[in-house]
Amino acid sequence: MKLTIYQKPTCTTCRQTMAIVKDAGVDFDAINYYIDPIPKKKLKELLVKMKLPARELLRTKEPIYKELKLAEKELSDDELIDVMVKHPDLIQRPIVEKGNKAILARPAERIKEIL
């Protein structure tokens, strides 16, 4: 079953994750979600597969997180997903999907859990 890696090419952890996958000889698709945004329905599906609430996928050190005052707001998962779709900088990365499983590969070595 093929892996899909949702990533940002300039991200060090994303590059490390893809290097581990390449070294393992595993075929994968890399999706730069800044160019090919993750649709809301897909992001919801990935969260279910990762067994994570939306808030745990937020990058809290991003300027947009502080700008939108997300730490101070009580937002539903649905509302947080809308914000992440609108502002992809808020999405933790890389997200690796394989069939009915997905993980947040942070640190990069976590990729071994899904290989």
Coordinates of N, CA, C and O in Angstrom, one line a residue:
M1 N 0.8 -1.2 0.0 CA 0.0 0.0 0.0 C 0.9 1.2 0.0 O 1.9 1.3 0.7
K2 N 0.6 2.2 -0.8 CA 1.4 3.4 -1.0 C 1.2 4.4 0.1 O 0.1 4.6 0.6
L3 N 2.3 5.0 0.4 CA 2.3 6.1 1.4 C 2.0 7.4 0.8 O 2.5 7.7 -0.4
T4 N 1.3 8.3 1.5 CA 1.2 9.7 1.1 C 1.7 10.6 2.2 O 1.4 10.4 3.3
I5 N 2.6 11.5 1.8 CA 3.3 12.4 2.8 C 2.8 13.8 2.5 O 3.1 14.3 1.4
Y6 N 2.1 14.4 3.4 CA 1.6 15.8 3.3 C 2.7 16.6 4.0 O 2.9 16.4 5.2
Q7 N 3.3 17.5 3.2 CA 4.5 18.1 3.7 C 4.8 19.5 3.1 O 4.1 19.9 2.2
K8 N 5.8 20.2 3.6 CA 6.3 21.4 3.1 C 7.8 21.2 2.8 O 8.5 20.8 3.7
P9 N 8.2 21.4 1.5 CA 9.5 21.0 1.1 C 10.7 21.7 1.9 O 11.7 21.1 2.0
T10 N 10.4 22.9 2.5 CA 11.5 23.5 3.2 C 11.6 23.1 4.7 O 12.4 23.5 5.4
C11 N 10.6 22.3 5.1 CA 10.6 21.8 6.5 C 11.6 20.7 6.7 O 11.7 19.7 6.0
T12 N 12.5 20.9 7.7 CA 13.6 19.9 8.0 C 13.0 18.6 8.4 O 13.5 17.5 7.9
T13 N 12.0 18.5 9.2 CA 11.4 17.2 9.6 C 10.8 16.5 8.4 O 10.9 15.3 8.3
C14 N 10.2 17.3 7.5 CA 9.6 16.7 6.3 C 10.7 16.0 5.4 O 10.6 14.9 4.9
R15 N 11.8 16.8 5.3 CA 12.9 16.2 4.5 C 13.5 15.0 5.1 O 13.8 14.0 4.4
Q16 N 13.6 15.0 6.4 CA 14.2 13.8 7.2 C 13.2 12.6 7.0 O 13.7 11.5 6.8
T17 N 12.0 12.9 7.1 CA 11.0 11.8 7.0 C 11.0 11.2 5.6 O 11.1 10.0 5.4
M18 N 11.1 12.0 4.5 CA 11.2 11.5 3.2 C 12.5 10.8 2.9 O 12.5 9.8 2.2
A19 N 13.6 11.2 3.5 CA 14.8 10.5 3.4 C 14.7 9.1 4.0 O 15.2 8.1 3.4
I20 N 14.1 9.0 5.2 CA 13.9 7.7 5.8 C 13.1 6.7 4.9 O 13.4 5.6 4.7
V21 N 12.0 7.3 4.3 CA 11.2 6.5 3.4 C 11.9 6.1 2.2 O 11.9 4.9 1.8
K22 N 12.7 7.0 1.6 CA 13.5 6.7 0.4 C 14.5 5.6 0.7 O 14.7 4.6 0.0
D23 N 15.2 5.7 1.9 CA 16.2 4.8 2.3 C 15.6 3.4 2.5 O 16.3 2.4 2.3
A24 N 14.4 3.3 2.9 CA 13.7 2.1 3.1 C 13.2 1.5 1.8 O 12.7 0.3 1.7
G25 N 13.3 2.2 0.7 CA 12.9 1.8 -0.6 C 11.4 1.7 -0.8 O 10.9 1.0 -1.7
V26 N 10.7 2.5 0.0 CA 9.2 2.5 -0.1 C 8.7 3.6 -1.1 O 9.2 4.7 -1.0
D27 N 7.8 3.2 -1.9 CA 7.2 4.2 -2.9 C 6.2 5.1 -2.1 O 5.5 4.7 -1.3
F28 N 6.3 6.4 -2.5 CA 5.3 7.3 -1.8 C 5.0 8.5 -2.7 O 5.7 8.8 -3.6
D29 N 3.9 9.2 -2.4 CA 3.5 10.4 -3.0 C 3.8 11.5 -2.0 O 3.4 11.4 -0.8
A30 N 4.4 12.6 -2.4 CA 4.7 13.7 -1.6 C 3.7 14.9 -2.0 O 3.7 15.2 -3.2
I31 N 2.9 15.4 -1.1 CA 2.0 16.4 -1.4 C 2.4 17.7 -0.7 O 2.4 17.7 0.6
N32 N 2.8 18.7 -1.4 CA 3.1 20.0 -0.8 C 1.8 20.7 -0.6 O 1.2 21.2 -1.5
Y33 N 1.3 20.7 0.7 CA 0.0 21.2 0.9 C -0.1 22.8 0.8 O -1.2 23.3 1.0
Y34 N 1.0 23.4 0.5 CA 0.9 24.9 0.3 C 0.6 25.1 -1.2 O 0.0 26.1 -1.5
I35 N 0.9 24.1 -2.1 CA 0.6 24.2 -3.5 C -0.7 23.5 -3.8 O -1.6 24.0 -4.5
D36 N -0.9 22.3 -3.1 CA -2.1 21.5 -3.3 C -2.7 21.4 -1.9 O -2.5 20.4 -1.2
P37 N -3.5 22.4 -1.5 CA -4.1 22.4 -0.2 C -4.9 21.1 0.2 O -5.5 20.5 -0.7
I38 N -4.9 20.8 1.4 CA -5.6 19.7 2.0 C -7.1 20.1 2.1 O -7.4 21.1 2.9
P39 N -8.0 19.5 1.4 CA -9.4 19.9 1.6 C -9.9 19.6 3.0 O -9.4 18.7 3.6
K40 N -11.0 20.3 3.4 CA -11.5 20.1 4.7 C -11.9 18.7 5.0 O -11.6 18.1 6.0
K41 N -12.6 18.0 4.0 CA -13.0 16.7 4.2 C -11.8 15.7 4.4 O -11.8 14.9 5.3
K42 N -10.7 16.0 3.7 CA -9.5 15.1 3.8 C -8.8 15.4 5.2 O -8.3 14.4 5.8
L43 N -8.8 16.6 5.6 CA -8.1 17.0 6.9 C -8.9 16.3 8.0 O -8.3 15.8 8.9
K44 N -10.2 16.3 7.9 CA -11.0 15.6 9.0 C -10.7 14.1 9.0 O -10.6 13.6 10.0
E45 N -10.6 13.5 7.8 CA -10.3 12.1 7.7 C -8.9 11.8 8.3 O -8.8 10.8 9.0
L46 N -8.0 12.6 8.0 CA -6.6 12.4 8.5 C -6.6 12.5 10.0 O -5.9 11.7 10.7
L47 N -7.3 13.4 10.6 CA -7.4 13.6 12.0 C -8.0 12.3 12.7 O -7.5 11.8 13.7
V48 N -9.1 11.8 12.0 CA -9.7 10.6 12.5 C -8.7 9.4 12.5 O -8.5 8.7 13.5
K49 N -8.0 9.3 11.4 CA -7.0 8.2 11.2 C -5.8 8.4 12.2 O -5.3 7.4 12.7
M50 N -5.5 9.6 12.6 CA -4.4 9.8 13.6 C -4.9 9.8 15.0 O -4.1 9.8 15.9
K51 N -6.3 9.7 15.1 CA -6.9 9.7 16.5 C -6.5 11.0 17.3 O -6.1 10.9 18.4
L52 N -6.5 12.1 16.6 CA -6.1 13.4 17.2 C -7.3 14.4 17.1 O -8.0 14.5 16.1
P53 N -7.5 15.2 18.2 CA -8.4 16.3 18.1 C -7.7 17.4 17.3 O -6.5 17.4 17.2
A54 N -8.5 18.2 16.6 CA -7.9 19.2 15.7 C -6.9 20.1 16.4 O -5.9 20.5 15.8
R55 N -7.1 20.5 17.7 CA -6.2 21.4 18.4 C -4.8 20.8 18.5 O -3.9 21.6 18.4
E56 N -4.7 19.5 18.6 CA -3.4 18.9 18.7 C -2.6 19.0 17.4 O -1.4 18.7 17.4
L57 N -3.2 19.3 16.3 CA -2.5 19.4 15.0 C -2.1 20.9 14.7 O -1.4 21.1 13.7
L58 N -2.4 21.8 15.6 CA -2.0 23.2 15.4 C -0.6 23.5 15.7 O 0.0 23.0 16.7
R59 N 0.1 24.3 14.9 CA 1.4 24.7 15.1 C 1.3 26.0 15.9 O 1.0 27.1 15.4
T60 N 1.5 25.9 17.2 CA 1.2 27.0 18.1 C 2.3 28.1 18.1 O 2.1 29.2 18.6
K61 N 3.4 27.9 17.5 CA 4.5 28.9 17.4 C 4.4 29.7 16.2 O 5.3 30.6 16.0
E62 N 3.5 29.5 15.3 CA 3.3 30.2 14.1 C 2.8 31.6 14.4 O 1.9 31.7 15.2
P63 N 3.2 32.7 13.7 CA 2.7 34.0 14.0 C 1.2 34.1 13.8 O 0.5 34.8 14.6
I64 N 0.6 33.4 12.8 CA -0.8 33.4 12.5 C -1.6 32.9 13.7 O -2.7 33.3 14.0
Y65 N -1.0 31.9 14.5 CA -1.7 31.4 15.7 C -1.9 32.5 16.7 O -2.9 32.6 17.3
K66 N -0.8 33.3 16.9 CA -0.9 34.4 17.9 C -1.8 35.5 17.3 O -2.6 36.1 18.1
E67 N -1.7 35.8 16.0 CA -2.5 36.8 15.4 C -4.0 36.5 15.5 O -4.8 37.4 15.8
L68 N -4.4 35.3 15.3 CA -5.8 34.9 15.4 C -6.2 34.6 16.8 O -7.4 34.3 17.1
K69 N -5.3 34.7 17.8 CA -5.6 34.5 19.2 C -6.2 33.1 19.5 O -7.2 33.0 20.2
L70 N -5.7 32.1 18.8 CA -6.3 30.8 18.9 C -6.2 30.2 20.3 O -7.0 29.4 20.7
A71 N -5.2 30.5 21.0 CA -5.0 30.0 22.4 C -6.1 30.5 23.3 O -6.5 29.8 24.3
E72 N -6.7 31.7 23.0 CA -7.7 32.3 23.8 C -9.1 31.9 23.4 O -10.1 32.2 24.1
K73 N -9.3 31.2 22.3 CA -10.6 30.9 21.8 C -11.0 29.5 22.0 O -10.2 28.6 21.9
E74 N -12.3 29.3 22.4 CA -12.8 27.9 22.5 C -13.5 27.6 21.1 O -14.6 28.0 20.9
L75 N -12.8 26.9 20.3 CA -13.3 26.6 19.0 C -13.6 25.1 18.9 O -12.8 24.3 19.4
S76 N -14.6 24.7 18.1 CA -14.9 23.3 17.9 C -13.8 22.7 16.9 O -13.1 23.5 16.3
D77 N -13.7 21.4 16.9 CA -12.8 20.8 15.9 C -13.1 21.3 14.5 O -12.2 21.6 13.7
D78 N -14.4 21.4 14.2 CA -14.8 21.8 12.8 C -14.3 23.2 12.5 O -13.8 23.5 11.5
E79 N -14.5 24.1 13.5 CA -14.0 25.5 13.3 C -12.5 25.6 13.2 O -11.9 26.3 12.4
L80 N -11.8 24.7 14.0 CA -10.3 24.7 13.9 C -9.9 24.2 12.6 O -8.9 24.7 12.0
I81 N -10.6 23.2 12.1 CA -10.2 22.6 10.7 C -10.4 23.7 9.7 O -9.6 23.8 8.8
D82 N -11.5 24.5 9.8 CA -11.7 25.6 8.8 C -10.5 26.5 8.8 O -10.1 27.0 7.8
V83 N -10.1 26.9 10.0 CA -8.9 27.8 10.2 C -7.7 27.2 9.6 O -6.9 27.9 8.9
M84 N -7.4 25.9 9.8 CA -6.2 25.3 9.2 C -6.3 25.2 7.7 O -5.3 25.3 7.1
V85 N -7.5 24.9 7.2 CA -7.6 24.9 5.7 C -7.3 26.3 5.1 O -6.6 26.4 4.1
K86 N -7.8 27.3 5.8 CA -7.5 28.7 5.4 C -6.1 29.1 5.5 O -5.5 29.9 4.7
H87 N -5.4 28.6 6.6 CA -4.1 29.0 7.0 C -3.2 27.7 7.1 O -3.0 27.3 8.3
P88 N -2.7 27.2 6.0 CA -1.9 25.9 6.1 C -0.7 26.0 7.0 O -0.2 24.9 7.5
D89 N -0.2 27.2 7.3 CA 0.9 27.3 8.2 C 0.6 26.7 9.6 O 1.5 26.4 10.4
L90 N -0.7 26.6 9.9 CA -1.1 26.2 11.2 C -1.1 24.6 11.4 O -1.2 24.1 12.4
I91 N -0.9 23.9 10.2 CA -0.9 22.5 10.3 C 0.4 21.9 10.6 O 1.4 22.1 9.9
Q92 N 0.5 21.1 11.6 CA 1.7 20.3 12.0 C 2.1 19.4 10.8 O 1.2 18.9 10.1
R93 N 3.4 19.2 10.6 CA 3.8 18.4 9.5 C 5.1 17.6 9.9 O 5.7 18.0 10.8
P94 N 5.4 16.6 9.1 CA 4.6 16.0 8.0 C 3.5 15.0 8.5 O 3.7 14.4 9.6
I95 N 2.4 14.9 7.8 CA 1.4 13.9 8.1 C 1.6 12.8 7.0 O 1.7 13.0 5.8
V96 N 1.7 11.6 7.5 CA 1.9 10.4 6.7 C 0.7 9.5 6.7 O 0.3 9.1 7.8
E97 N 0.2 9.2 5.6 CA -1.0 8.4 5.5 C -0.7 7.1 4.7 O 0.0 7.1 3.7
K98 N -1.2 6.0 5.2 CA -1.1 4.7 4.6 C -2.4 3.9 4.9 O -2.6 3.5 6.0
G99 N -3.2 3.8 3.8 CA -4.5 3.1 4.0 C -5.4 3.7 5.0 O -5.6 4.9 5.0
N100 N -5.8 2.9 6.1 CA -6.6 3.5 7.1 C -5.9 4.0 8.3 O -6.5 4.2 9.4
K101 N -4.6 4.2 8.2 CA -3.7 4.8 9.2 C -3.1 6.1 8.8 O -2.8 6.2 7.6
A102 N -2.8 6.9 9.8 CA -2.1 8.1 9.5 C -1.4 8.5 10.8 O -1.8 8.2 11.9
I103 N -0.2 9.1 10.6 CA 0.6 9.6 11.8 C 1.1 11.0 11.5 O 1.3 11.4 10.4
L104 N 1.4 11.7 12.6 CA 2.1 12.9 12.5 C 3.6 12.5 12.8 O 3.9 12.0 13.9
A105 N 4.4 12.6 11.8 CA 5.8 12.1 11.8 C 6.7 13.1 12.5 O 7.6 13.6 11.8
R106 N 6.5 13.4 13.7 CA 7.3 14.3 14.5 C 7.6 13.5 15.8 O 6.7 13.3 16.6
P107 N 8.9 13.2 16.0 CA 10.0 13.4 15.2 C 9.9 12.4 14.0 O 9.1 11.5 13.9
A108 N 10.8 12.7 13.0 CA 10.8 12.0 11.7 C 10.9 10.5 11.9 O 10.3 9.7 11.1
E109 N 11.5 10.0 13.0 CA 11.7 8.5 13.2 C 10.3 7.8 13.4 O 10.2 6.6 13.3
R110 N 9.3 8.6 13.7 CA 8.0 8.0 13.9 C 7.5 7.4 12.6 O 6.6 6.5 12.7
I111 N 8.0 7.7 11.5 CA 7.6 7.2 10.2 C 7.7 5.6 10.2 O 7.0 4.9 9.6
K112 N 8.7 5.1 11.0 CA 8.9 3.7 11.1 C 7.7 2.9 11.6 O 7.5 1.8 11.3
E113 N 6.8 3.6 12.4 CA 5.6 3.0 12.9 C 4.6 2.7 11.8 O 3.8 1.8 12.0
I114 N 4.7 3.3 10.6 CA 3.7 3.1 9.6 C 4.4 2.4 8.4 O 3.7 1.9 7.5
L115 N 5.7 2.3 8.4 CA 6.4 1.6 7.3 C 6.1 0.1 7.4 O 5.9 -0.7 6.6

